[in-house]
Amino acid sequence: MEVGAENSKIPCDETDYALKPLDLKVNAGRRADVEAQRPTWSGRLEFILASVGYAVGLGNVWRFPYLCYSSGGGAFIVPYLIMVLLCGIPLLFMEFAIGQYTRLGPVHALAKICPLLKGVGLATVVISFVFSTYYNVLMSWALYYFFNSFGATLPWKSCNNTWNAIENCSSGFPGNATHLQSASQQFFDHRLLEKTNGIEEAGGLRWELVGYLLISWVIVYFCIFKGVKSTGKVVYFTAVFPYFILFALLINNVQLPGAKTGILFFLTPVWSKLFEVKVWVHAAAQVFNSLGIAFGSMISMASYNKFNNNILRDALIVSFANSFTSILAGFVIFSAIGYMAHIHNLPVDNIATDGPGLVFVVYPEVLSTMPVFQLWAPLFFFMLLCLGLDSQFATVEVAVTFIKDEFGPKVLHFLKREELLALAVCIIGFVLGIPHVTKGGIYVFQLMDHYTAVVSLVFLALFEVVAVCWVFGVPRVSLMVKRMQGKTPNIYFRLCWLVLCPMLVLCILISSIVQYTPVHYGKYPYPVWAEWVGWGVSLVSIVWIPLGAFQEMYSNKGSLLQRIKTAVTPTIDLDAEDPLPEKQNLDPACETFFT
């Protein structure tokens, strides 16, 4: 539903009631016009489904199960759940509160909360957009597998294809025979990717993947081109459908021989692992990456909520759904891996693998041996497409929201329609994704993922938590929540915001620095120049934090102490109990929105 309608009696200007307009070289009148036209979710279920769809992605299907079996099996679930309670839920609640109260994207919302660290908001937009440029490549792979799974036989099942290297191809998993590759691994390397020997060999474009990448961006565009109006309708399907497939696969898999062995491998605790620091770091990092903290997406999506929406309930639902899906995916994956270990008479730990290989190498091999694979294979890859698209919607929406908040009238004067703004963002994302669909694209993909989703994100997360929890302060965050929900957050949330969350994020950052290892793809070590490129990719987002702080200090007046005091003073209005205290002569659209 759009806020603001024609033939209004009194203009619907939220900035007069809830927030003073943020001036990032944008005049107050223009910002008021932009905010007055801000849409909202048609119903609270749409926001919950969109948030769940964003949080539940491909990482739940491959990364969580792998971390479980490499970090103590069932023992890993203990630190994982502790991190969800101490870090995941409180920080998600905090981001929902920021977005819903300010009704702004992450750039303007964080600038109002802490002007000194306003660069954090812009950094979240940059990292989200960079992430979206290569994340959609996974969707192109899923589409490729999807359209190749309709044949009488699956093309990755045998070694009798033109792309196979017959001398070292195994029709099953080779186990400890390191000179052999499975047929599904060769399909991924030689047919899908046509992989070169390294990042220095681009090898030309993989035109099929370019086409599938274009299709992926077209799908994303038609799901977001009307903003929350279109996204809110799409998520009813894309967020719910994967659960039907996961449950169907689980019911099918547990009946296969060897499934019990795989599930026991997944669940059996190795309690000694609890005393290893890296297990706790992995648990915290998984929660952080999965819920999308510091990507700006949750702030953006919450900014389209009604002012009094119950964000605590939503944060609990999203966190529970995310953890439940991870554990459910673990049962699905490891019941299938146990089946493969039974067929090839191998131990389970010779089957499982990390990263995209679990989804695009191991599981296709599993599907090829299942009864009625003609049904399960297309459904599985369609499920992957839905999981990925939900996350992609949110990351692209961050960039669109920022442009509308910052440059809305100017951009719309040039493009005429908001739909064209979303189209422009998608076209740029598609162009920037082309290097990933060259024959050496997998090396570019791995480089981008390592330095964006690992290195940059931890830095941004720390500065976001410091800006909100320490500079802005827990009392102010609590007051924001009280204005919207009618009561102050309990001691659990206040303690997490004040002490536990900042300390946990700092520990993750320190551990990632101490345990830093150069990026690699399989056994391929990247050249030094590629590592420098990776650090440059990291700086593309991180650099906005010091630049924003310098600009803020430079633009303030007075002595150094006065400038610092001004820079850490929030400009957000925390006085109003309700964004529209007088409702009697308002535009009907506004009255409906704030009811």
Coordinates of C-alpha atoms in Angstrom, one line a residue:
M1 CA 0.0 0.0 0.0
E2 CA 1.4 3.4 -0.9
V3 CA 1.7 6.1 1.7
G4 CA 0.2 9.3 0.5
A5 CA -2.7 9.6 -2.0
E6 CA -4.1 12.2 -4.3
N7 CA -6.8 14.6 -3.1
S8 CA -5.4 14.6 0.5
K9 CA -6.7 16.9 3.1
I10 CA -3.4 17.4 5.1
P11 CA -0.1 16.2 3.5
C12 CA 1.2 13.0 5.0
D13 CA 4.6 14.1 6.2
E14 CA 6.1 11.6 8.7
T15 CA 9.2 13.7 9.2
D16 CA 7.1 16.3 11.1
Y17 CA 6.1 13.7 13.6
A18 CA 8.7 11.0 14.0
L19 CA 12.1 12.2 12.6
K20 CA 13.8 15.3 11.6
P21 CA 15.1 14.9 8.0
L22 CA 18.6 13.8 7.6
D23 CA 20.7 16.2 5.6
L24 CA 23.3 14.3 3.5
K25 CA 23.4 17.1 0.9
V26 CA 19.7 16.7 0.5
N27 CA 17.4 19.5 1.5
A28 CA 14.6 18.9 4.0
G29 CA 11.7 19.5 1.7
R30 CA 12.9 17.0 -0.9
R31 CA 13.5 14.3 1.8
A32 CA 10.0 14.9 3.2
D33 CA 8.5 14.3 -0.2
V34 CA 10.5 11.1 -0.6
E35 CA 9.5 9.8 2.8
A36 CA 5.8 10.7 2.3
Q37 CA 5.7 8.4 -0.7
R38 CA 7.3 5.5 1.0
P39 CA 5.3 2.3 0.6
T40 CA 4.7 -0.4 3.3
W41 CA 4.2 -4.1 3.3
S42 CA 0.6 -5.0 2.5
G43 CA 0.5 -7.3 5.6
R44 CA 2.9 -8.2 8.4
L45 CA 3.2 -11.8 7.0
E46 CA 4.8 -10.4 3.9
F47 CA 7.6 -8.8 6.0
I48 CA 8.1 -12.0 8.0
L49 CA 8.3 -14.1 4.8
A50 CA 10.7 -11.7 3.1
S51 CA 12.9 -11.6 6.2
V52 CA 12.8 -15.4 6.5
G53 CA 13.5 -15.8 2.8
Y54 CA 16.5 -13.5 3.0
A55 CA 18.0 -15.2 6.1
V56 CA 17.3 -18.7 4.8
G57 CA 19.6 -19.2 1.8
L58 CA 22.1 -21.5 0.2
G59 CA 24.4 -21.2 3.2
N60 CA 21.8 -23.2 5.3
V61 CA 22.0 -26.0 2.8
W62 CA 25.8 -26.4 2.4
R63 CA 27.7 -24.4 5.1
F64 CA 25.8 -25.3 8.3
P65 CA 25.9 -29.1 7.7
Y66 CA 29.6 -29.0 6.8
L67 CA 30.4 -27.0 9.9
C68 CA 28.5 -29.5 12.0
Y69 CA 30.5 -32.5 10.8
S70 CA 33.8 -30.7 10.8
S71 CA 33.3 -29.1 14.2
G72 CA 32.2 -31.9 16.5
G73 CA 28.9 -33.1 14.9
G74 CA 26.0 -32.6 17.4
A75 CA 28.4 -30.8 19.8
F76 CA 28.6 -27.9 17.3
I77 CA 24.8 -27.3 17.7
V78 CA 25.5 -26.2 21.4
P79 CA 27.7 -23.2 20.6
Y80 CA 25.6 -22.4 17.5
L81 CA 22.4 -22.1 19.6
I82 CA 24.2 -20.1 22.3
M83 CA 25.4 -17.7 19.6
V84 CA 21.9 -17.4 18.2
L85 CA 20.6 -16.4 21.7
L86 CA 23.4 -14.1 22.6
C87 CA 24.2 -12.5 19.3
G88 CA 21.8 -13.4 16.5
I89 CA 18.4 -12.5 18.1
P90 CA 19.5 -9.3 19.9
L91 CA 21.3 -7.8 16.8
L92 CA 18.4 -8.7 14.5
F93 CA 16.0 -7.1 16.9
M94 CA 18.3 -4.0 17.0
E95 CA 18.3 -3.7 13.2
F96 CA 14.6 -4.2 12.9
A97 CA 14.2 -1.4 15.5
I98 CA 16.4 1.0 13.6
G99 CA 14.7 0.4 10.2
Q100 CA 11.2 0.5 11.5
Y101 CA 11.6 3.6 13.7
T102 CA 13.5 5.7 11.2
R103 CA 11.6 4.5 8.1
L104 CA 14.9 4.9 6.3
G105 CA 17.5 2.7 4.6
P106 CA 20.7 1.9 6.4
V107 CA 22.7 4.9 5.1
H108 CA 20.4 7.6 6.4
A109 CA 19.2 5.6 9.5
L110 CA 22.8 5.1 10.8
A111 CA 23.8 8.6 9.9
K112 CA 21.0 9.9 12.2
I113 CA 22.0 7.6 14.9
C114 CA 25.7 8.3 14.8
P115 CA 26.9 11.0 12.4
L116 CA 30.5 10.2 13.1
L117 CA 30.1 6.6 11.8
K118 CA 27.6 7.5 9.1
G119 CA 30.0 5.8 6.6
V120 CA 28.9 2.4 8.1
G121 CA 25.5 2.8 6.5
L122 CA 27.0 3.5 3.1
A123 CA 29.5 0.6 3.5
T124 CA 26.6 -1.8 4.1
V125 CA 25.0 -0.7 0.9
V126 CA 28.2 -1.2 -1.0
I127 CA 28.9 -4.6 0.4
S128 CA 25.3 -5.7 -0.3
F129 CA 25.6 -4.7 -3.9
V130 CA 29.0 -6.2 -4.4
F131 CA 27.6 -9.4 -2.8
S132 CA 24.6 -9.4 -5.2
T133 CA 26.8 -9.2 -8.3
Y134 CA 28.4 -12.6 -7.6
Y135 CA 25.7 -14.3 -5.6
N136 CA 23.4 -14.3 -8.7
V137 CA 26.1 -16.5 -10.4
L138 CA 25.0 -19.3 -8.1
M139 CA 21.5 -18.8 -9.5
S140 CA 22.9 -19.3 -13.0
W141 CA 24.5 -22.5 -11.9
A142 CA 21.2 -23.7 -10.4
L143 CA 19.4 -22.9 -13.6
Y144 CA 22.0 -24.8 -15.6
Y145 CA 21.6 -27.9 -13.5
F146 CA 17.8 -27.5 -13.5
F147 CA 17.5 -27.5 -17.3
N148 CA 20.0 -30.4 -17.6
S149 CA 18.0 -32.6 -15.2
F150 CA 15.1 -33.3 -17.5
G151 CA 16.8 -35.9 -19.7
A152 CA 16.3 -39.7 -19.6
T153 CA 19.7 -39.9 -17.8
L154 CA 21.4 -37.2 -15.8
P155 CA 24.5 -36.0 -17.7
W156 CA 26.8 -36.0 -14.5
K157 CA 26.1 -39.7 -13.9
S158 CA 28.6 -41.4 -16.2
C159 CA 32.2 -40.9 -17.6
N160 CA 31.1 -41.5 -21.2
N161 CA 30.7 -37.9 -22.2
T162 CA 32.8 -35.6 -24.4
W163 CA 33.9 -33.4 -21.4
N164 CA 35.1 -36.3 -19.3
A165 CA 38.8 -37.1 -18.8
I166 CA 38.4 -40.8 -19.0
E167 CA 41.8 -41.7 -17.6
N168 CA 40.9 -40.2 -14.1
C169 CA 37.1 -40.3 -14.1
S170 CA 35.3 -42.5 -11.5
S171 CA 31.6 -43.2 -11.9
G172 CA 31.2 -43.1 -8.2
F173 CA 33.2 -41.3 -5.4
P174 CA 36.9 -42.2 -5.6
G175 CA 37.5 -42.3 -1.9
N176 CA 41.2 -42.0 -1.1
A177 CA 42.3 -42.4 -4.7
T178 CA 43.4 -38.8 -5.1
H179 CA 44.2 -39.2 -8.8
L180 CA 40.5 -39.9 -9.6
Q181 CA 37.6 -37.5 -9.9
S182 CA 33.9 -38.3 -9.7
A183 CA 31.8 -37.9 -12.8
S184 CA 29.8 -35.2 -11.1
Q185 CA 33.0 -33.3 -10.2
Q186 CA 34.1 -33.4 -13.8
F187 CA 30.7 -32.3 -15.0
F188 CA 31.0 -29.2 -12.7
D189 CA 34.6 -28.5 -13.7
H190 CA 34.7 -29.4 -17.4
R191 CA 31.1 -29.0 -18.5
L192 CA 29.5 -26.3 -16.4
L193 CA 32.6 -24.1 -15.7
E194 CA 35.0 -25.2 -18.4
K195 CA 37.5 -24.3 -15.7
T196 CA 40.9 -23.0 -16.6
N197 CA 44.1 -23.6 -14.6
G198 CA 44.0 -20.3 -12.7
I199 CA 42.6 -16.8 -12.3
E200 CA 45.3 -15.5 -14.7
E201 CA 43.6 -17.5 -17.5
A202 CA 40.2 -15.9 -18.2
G203 CA 39.6 -18.2 -21.1
G204 CA 36.7 -16.3 -22.7
L205 CA 33.0 -16.2 -21.8
R206 CA 30.9 -19.2 -21.0
W207 CA 28.0 -18.1 -23.2
E208 CA 25.5 -20.5 -21.7
L209 CA 26.2 -19.2 -18.2
V210 CA 26.0 -15.6 -19.5
G211 CA 22.5 -16.5 -20.7
Y212 CA 21.5 -18.1 -17.5
L213 CA 22.9 -15.2 -15.5
L214 CA 20.8 -12.8 -17.6
I215 CA 17.7 -14.9 -16.9
S216 CA 18.5 -14.8 -13.2
W217 CA 18.6 -11.0 -13.2
V218 CA 15.4 -10.8 -15.3
I219 CA 13.7 -12.9 -12.6
V220 CA 15.1 -10.7 -9.8
Y221 CA 13.9 -7.6 -11.6
F222 CA 10.4 -8.8 -12.1
C223 CA 10.2 -9.7 -8.4
I224 CA 11.4 -6.3 -7.1
F225 CA 10.4 -3.8 -9.9
K226 CA 7.3 -2.6 -7.9
G227 CA 9.3 -2.5 -4.6
V228 CA 7.6 -4.2 -1.6
K229 CA 4.4 -4.5 -3.6
S230 CA 5.9 -7.1 -5.9
T231 CA 8.4 -8.6 -3.5
G232 CA 5.7 -9.0 -0.9
K233 CA 3.7 -11.2 -3.3
V234 CA 6.6 -13.3 -4.6
V235 CA 7.9 -14.3 -1.1
Y236 CA 4.6 -16.2 -0.4
F237 CA 6.0 -18.8 -2.8
T238 CA 9.8 -18.5 -2.8
A239 CA 10.0 -18.5 1.1
V240 CA 7.5 -21.4 1.6
F241 CA 8.2 -23.7 -1.4
P242 CA 11.7 -24.8 -0.3
Y243 CA 10.3 -26.3 3.0
F244 CA 8.0 -28.6 1.0
I245 CA 11.0 -29.9 -1.0
L246 CA 13.2 -30.2 2.1
F247 CA 10.6 -32.3 3.9
A248 CA 9.8 -34.4 0.8
L249 CA 13.6 -35.0 0.4
L250 CA 13.9 -35.9 4.1
I251 CA 11.1 -38.4 3.9
N252 CA 12.6 -40.0 0.8
N253 CA 16.2 -40.0 2.1
V254 CA 15.6 -41.6 5.5
Q255 CA 14.2 -44.6 3.7
L256 CA 17.5 -45.2 1.8
P257 CA 20.0 -47.7 2.9
G258 CA 22.9 -46.1 4.9
A259 CA 20.8 -43.0 5.8
K260 CA 21.0 -43.8 9.5
T261 CA 24.8 -43.9 9.4
G262 CA 24.9 -40.4 7.8
I263 CA 22.5 -38.9 10.3
L264 CA 24.4 -40.4 13.2
F265 CA 27.6 -38.9 11.8
F266 CA 25.9 -35.5 11.6
L267 CA 24.5 -35.7 15.2
T268 CA 27.1 -37.6 17.2
P269 CA 28.8 -35.1 19.5
V270 CA 32.6 -34.9 19.8
W271 CA 32.5 -33.1 23.1
S272 CA 36.2 -32.3 23.0
K273 CA 35.6 -29.9 20.1
L274 CA 33.8 -27.6 22.6
F275 CA 37.1 -26.6 24.0
E276 CA 38.4 -25.4 20.7
V277 CA 38.1 -21.6 20.1
K278 CA 37.6 -21.9 16.4
V279 CA 34.4 -24.0 16.9
W280 CA 32.9 -21.1 18.8
V281 CA 34.1 -18.6 16.2
H282 CA 32.6 -20.7 13.4
A283 CA 29.3 -20.9 15.3
A284 CA 29.2 -17.1 15.7
A285 CA 30.2 -16.4 12.1
Q286 CA 27.5 -18.8 10.8
V287 CA 24.8 -17.1 12.8
F288 CA 26.1 -13.7 11.7
N289 CA 26.3 -14.4 8.0
S290 CA 23.1 -16.4 7.9
L291 CA 20.9 -13.7 9.5
G292 CA 22.5 -11.1 7.3
I293 CA 23.6 -8.7 10.1
A294 CA 25.6 -5.7 8.8
F295 CA 24.4 -6.2 5.2
G296 CA 21.8 -3.4 5.6
S297 CA 19.0 -5.7 4.2
M298 CA 17.2 -6.2 7.4
I299 CA 17.2 -2.4 8.1
S300 CA 15.9 -1.7 4.6
M301 CA 13.1 -4.3 4.8
A302 CA 12.0 -3.1 8.3
S303 CA 11.9 0.5 7.1
Y304 CA 8.8 -0.5 5.1
N305 CA 6.9 -1.6 8.2
K306 CA 4.2 0.2 10.0
F307 CA 5.4 2.1 13.0
N308 CA 3.9 -0.1 15.7
N309 CA 4.7 -3.5 14.1
N310 CA 5.8 -6.1 16.6
I311 CA 9.4 -6.4 15.7
L312 CA 10.4 -8.6 18.7
R313 CA 7.9 -11.3 17.5
D314 CA 9.3 -11.0 14.0
A315 CA 13.0 -11.2 15.2
L316 CA 12.2 -14.4 17.1
I317 CA 10.3 -16.0 14.2
V318 CA 13.0 -15.2 11.7
S319 CA 15.8 -16.5 14.0
F320 CA 13.9 -19.7 14.8
A321 CA 13.1 -20.3 11.1
N322 CA 16.7 -19.8 10.1
S323 CA 18.1 -22.2 12.8
F324 CA 15.3 -24.8 12.1
T325 CA 16.1 -24.7 8.4
S326 CA 19.8 -25.2 9.0
I327 CA 19.2 -28.3 11.2
L328 CA 16.5 -29.6 8.8
A329 CA 19.0 -29.2 5.9
G330 CA 21.6 -31.1 7.9
F331 CA 19.3 -34.1 8.2
V332 CA 18.5 -34.0 4.4
I333 CA 22.1 -33.6 3.3
F334 CA 23.6 -36.2 5.7
S335 CA 21.0 -38.8 5.2
A336 CA 21.8 -38.6 1.5
I337 CA 25.6 -38.6 2.1
G338 CA 25.1 -41.7 4.3
Y339 CA 23.4 -43.4 1.4
M340 CA 26.3 -42.5 -0.9
A341 CA 28.8 -43.9 1.6
H342 CA 26.7 -47.1 1.7
I343 CA 26.6 -47.5 -2.1
H344 CA 30.4 -46.9 -2.6
N345 CA 31.4 -48.7 0.6
L346 CA 33.3 -45.6 1.9
P347 CA 33.4 -43.8 5.3
V348 CA 31.1 -40.8 5.5
D349 CA 33.9 -38.3 5.9
N350 CA 35.2 -39.2 2.4
I351 CA 31.9 -38.1 0.8
A352 CA 31.1 -34.7 2.4
T353 CA 32.8 -31.6 1.1
D354 CA 32.7 -27.8 1.8
G355 CA 31.3 -24.9 -0.2
P356 CA 29.4 -25.1 -3.4
G357 CA 30.8 -28.6 -4.0
L358 CA 28.3 -30.0 -1.5
V359 CA 25.3 -28.6 -3.5
F360 CA 26.7 -28.8 -7.1
V361 CA 28.9 -31.9 -6.9
V362 CA 27.9 -34.3 -4.1
Y363 CA 24.1 -33.8 -4.1
P364 CA 23.8 -34.2 -7.9
E365 CA 25.6 -37.5 -7.6
V366 CA 23.2 -38.5 -4.9
L367 CA 20.2 -37.5 -7.0
S368 CA 21.5 -39.6 -9.9
T369 CA 21.3 -42.8 -7.9
M370 CA 17.9 -42.1 -6.3
P371 CA 14.7 -43.8 -7.4
V372 CA 12.6 -41.5 -9.5
F373 CA 15.5 -39.1 -10.0
Q374 CA 13.5 -37.5 -12.9
L375 CA 11.3 -36.0 -10.1
W376 CA 13.8 -35.2 -7.4
A377 CA 16.6 -33.6 -9.5
P378 CA 14.5 -30.8 -11.0
L379 CA 12.7 -30.1 -7.7
F380 CA 16.0 -29.9 -5.8
F381 CA 17.6 -27.4 -8.2
F382 CA 14.3 -25.4 -8.3
M383 CA 14.5 -25.3 -4.5
L384 CA 18.0 -23.9 -4.7
L385 CA 16.8 -21.2 -7.1
C386 CA 14.1 -20.2 -4.6
L387 CA 16.5 -20.1 -1.7
G388 CA 19.0 -18.0 -3.6
L389 CA 16.5 -15.6 -5.1
D390 CA 15.0 -14.7 -1.7
S391 CA 18.4 -13.6 -0.5
Q392 CA 19.1 -11.8 -3.8
F393 CA 15.9 -9.8 -3.5
A394 CA 17.0 -8.3 -0.3
T395 CA 20.5 -7.4 -1.2
V396 CA 19.4 -5.7 -4.4
E397 CA 16.6 -3.9 -2.6
V398 CA 19.3 -2.3 -0.3
A399 CA 20.8 -0.4 -3.2
V400 CA 17.4 0.6 -4.6
T401 CA 16.3 1.9 -1.2
F402 CA 19.4 3.9 -0.8
I403 CA 19.1 5.6 -4.2
K404 CA 15.4 6.4 -3.6
D405 CA 16.2 7.8 -0.1
E406 CA 19.2 9.9 -1.2
F407 CA 18.5 10.9 -4.8
G408 CA 14.8 10.1 -5.2
P409 CA 13.4 13.2 -6.9
K410 CA 16.5 13.8 -9.0
V411 CA 16.7 10.2 -10.2
L412 CA 12.9 10.0 -10.9
H413 CA 13.1 13.2 -12.8
F414 CA 15.6 11.6 -15.1
L415 CA 14.2 8.0 -15.2
K416 CA 10.5 9.1 -14.9
R417 CA 9.5 5.8 -13.2
E418 CA 10.7 3.9 -10.2
E419 CA 10.6 0.6 -12.2
L420 CA 13.4 2.0 -14.4
L421 CA 15.6 2.6 -11.3
A422 CA 15.3 -1.0 -10.3
L423 CA 16.1 -2.0 -13.9
A424 CA 19.2 0.2 -14.0
V425 CA 20.5 -1.4 -10.7
C426 CA 19.9 -4.9 -12.2
I427 CA 21.6 -4.1 -15.4
I428 CA 24.7 -2.8 -13.6
G429 CA 24.6 -5.9 -11.4
F430 CA 24.5 -8.2 -14.5
V431 CA 27.4 -6.4 -16.1
L432 CA 29.6 -6.6 -13.0
G433 CA 28.7 -10.4 -12.7
I434 CA 30.1 -11.2 -16.2
P435 CA 33.7 -11.8 -15.0
H436 CA 32.3 -14.7 -12.9
V437 CA 30.9 -16.5 -15.9
T438 CA 34.2 -16.6 -17.9
K439 CA 36.0 -20.0 -18.0
G440 CA 38.2 -18.7 -15.2
G441 CA 35.2 -17.3 -13.4
I442 CA 35.2 -19.7 -10.5
Y443 CA 38.5 -18.2 -9.3
V444 CA 37.0 -14.7 -9.4
F445 CA 33.9 -16.0 -7.6
Q446 CA 36.0 -17.5 -4.8
L447 CA 38.1 -14.4 -4.5
M448 CA 35.1 -12.1 -4.2
D449 CA 33.3 -14.3 -1.8
H450 CA 36.3 -14.6 0.6
Y451 CA 37.1 -10.9 0.8
T452 CA 33.5 -9.7 0.8
A453 CA 31.5 -12.2 2.9
V454 CA 34.3 -12.9 5.3
V455 CA 36.8 -10.1 5.6
S456 CA 34.7 -7.0 5.0
L457 CA 31.6 -8.1 6.8
V458 CA 33.3 -8.6 10.1
F459 CA 34.8 -5.1 10.1
L460 CA 31.4 -3.6 9.2
A461 CA 29.6 -5.6 11.8
L462 CA 32.0 -4.3 14.6
F463 CA 31.6 -0.7 13.6
E464 CA 27.8 -1.0 13.3
V465 CA 27.5 -2.5 16.8
V466 CA 29.9 0.1 18.2
A467 CA 27.9 3.0 16.5
V468 CA 24.5 1.8 17.8
C469 CA 25.2 0.1 21.1
W470 CA 28.0 2.3 22.5
V471 CA 27.9 5.7 20.7
F472 CA 24.2 6.0 20.3
G473 CA 23.7 4.0 23.4
V474 CA 21.5 1.2 24.7
P475 CA 19.2 3.7 26.6
R476 CA 18.3 5.4 23.3
V477 CA 17.8 2.1 21.5
S478 CA 15.5 1.0 24.4
L479 CA 13.6 4.3 24.1
M480 CA 13.1 3.8 20.4
V481 CA 11.6 0.3 21.0
K482 CA 9.4 1.7 23.8
R483 CA 8.0 4.4 21.5
M484 CA 7.0 1.6 19.0
Q485 CA 6.1 -1.3 21.2
G486 CA 4.9 0.4 24.3
K487 CA 7.4 -1.2 26.6
T488 CA 11.2 -1.1 27.2
P489 CA 13.3 -4.2 26.1
N490 CA 14.0 -6.5 29.0
I491 CA 17.4 -6.9 30.7
Y492 CA 18.4 -9.7 28.4
F493 CA 18.4 -7.5 25.3
R494 CA 20.0 -4.6 27.1
L495 CA 22.8 -6.7 28.5
C496 CA 23.4 -8.3 25.1
W497 CA 23.5 -4.9 23.3
L498 CA 25.8 -3.3 25.9
V499 CA 28.3 -6.1 26.6
L500 CA 27.9 -9.5 24.9
C501 CA 27.3 -8.5 21.3
P502 CA 30.2 -6.0 21.0
M503 CA 32.5 -8.5 22.7
L504 CA 31.5 -11.4 20.6
V505 CA 31.9 -9.5 17.3
L506 CA 35.3 -8.2 18.5
C507 CA 36.4 -11.8 19.3
I508 CA 35.3 -12.9 15.8
L509 CA 37.3 -10.1 14.3
I510 CA 40.5 -10.8 16.3
S511 CA 40.2 -14.5 15.7
S512 CA 39.7 -14.0 11.9
I513 CA 42.9 -11.8 11.9
V514 CA 44.9 -14.3 14.0
Q515 CA 43.8 -17.3 12.0
Y516 CA 44.0 -15.5 8.6
T517 CA 45.0 -17.7 5.7
P518 CA 45.3 -16.5 2.1
V519 CA 42.4 -17.3 -0.2
H520 CA 42.6 -20.6 -2.2
Y521 CA 40.3 -22.6 -4.4
G522 CA 40.8 -26.3 -3.7
K523 CA 44.5 -26.9 -3.9
Y524 CA 45.0 -23.8 -6.2
P525 CA 46.9 -21.0 -4.4
Y526 CA 46.1 -17.5 -5.7
P527 CA 49.0 -15.3 -7.0
V528 CA 50.0 -12.4 -4.8
W529 CA 48.5 -9.8 -7.2
A530 CA 45.1 -11.6 -6.9
E531 CA 45.3 -11.3 -3.1
W532 CA 45.9 -7.6 -3.4
V533 CA 42.9 -7.3 -5.7
G534 CA 40.9 -9.1 -3.0
W535 CA 42.0 -6.7 -0.3
G536 CA 41.0 -3.9 -2.8
V537 CA 37.5 -5.4 -3.0
S538 CA 37.4 -5.4 0.8
L539 CA 38.4 -1.7 0.9
V540 CA 35.7 -0.7 -1.6
S541 CA 33.2 -1.1 1.3
I542 CA 35.4 -0.5 4.4
V543 CA 36.9 2.8 3.1
W544 CA 33.6 4.7 3.5
I545 CA 33.8 4.4 7.3
P546 CA 36.9 6.6 7.7
L547 CA 35.9 8.8 4.8
G548 CA 32.5 9.4 6.4
A549 CA 34.1 10.2 9.8
F550 CA 36.6 12.6 8.2
Q551 CA 33.8 14.4 6.2
E552 CA 31.7 14.8 9.4
M553 CA 34.5 16.1 11.5
Y554 CA 35.6 18.5 8.7
S555 CA 32.0 19.9 8.2
N556 CA 31.5 20.6 11.9
K557 CA 32.3 23.9 13.6
G558 CA 34.4 24.8 16.6
S559 CA 37.3 23.2 18.4
L560 CA 38.3 19.5 18.0
L561 CA 36.4 18.6 21.2
Q562 CA 33.3 20.4 20.0
R563 CA 33.5 18.8 16.6
I564 CA 33.7 15.3 18.2
K565 CA 30.8 16.1 20.5
T566 CA 28.7 17.2 17.6
A567 CA 29.8 14.1 15.5
V568 CA 28.6 11.7 18.2
T569 CA 25.3 13.5 18.9
P570 CA 22.4 11.7 17.2
T571 CA 20.0 13.8 15.1
I572 CA 17.1 11.4 15.6
D573 CA 13.9 12.6 17.3
L574 CA 13.1 10.4 20.2
D575 CA 10.4 12.6 21.7
A576 CA 7.2 11.6 19.8
E577 CA 5.2 8.7 21.2
D578 CA 3.3 8.3 17.9
P579 CA 4.4 9.4 14.4
L580 CA 0.9 10.9 13.8
P581 CA -0.6 12.2 17.1
E582 CA -3.4 14.1 15.3
K583 CA -5.3 11.9 12.9
Q584 CA -8.7 13.6 12.5
N585 CA -8.1 15.5 9.3
L586 CA -5.5 13.4 7.6
D587 CA -5.3 11.9 4.2
P588 CA -7.1 8.5 4.4
A589 CA -4.0 6.7 3.1
C590 CA -2.0 8.1 6.0
E591 CA -4.6 7.2 8.5
T592 CA -4.8 3.6 7.2
F593 CA -1.0 3.3 7.3
F594 CA -0.6 4.4 10.9
T595 CA -3.5 2.4 12.3

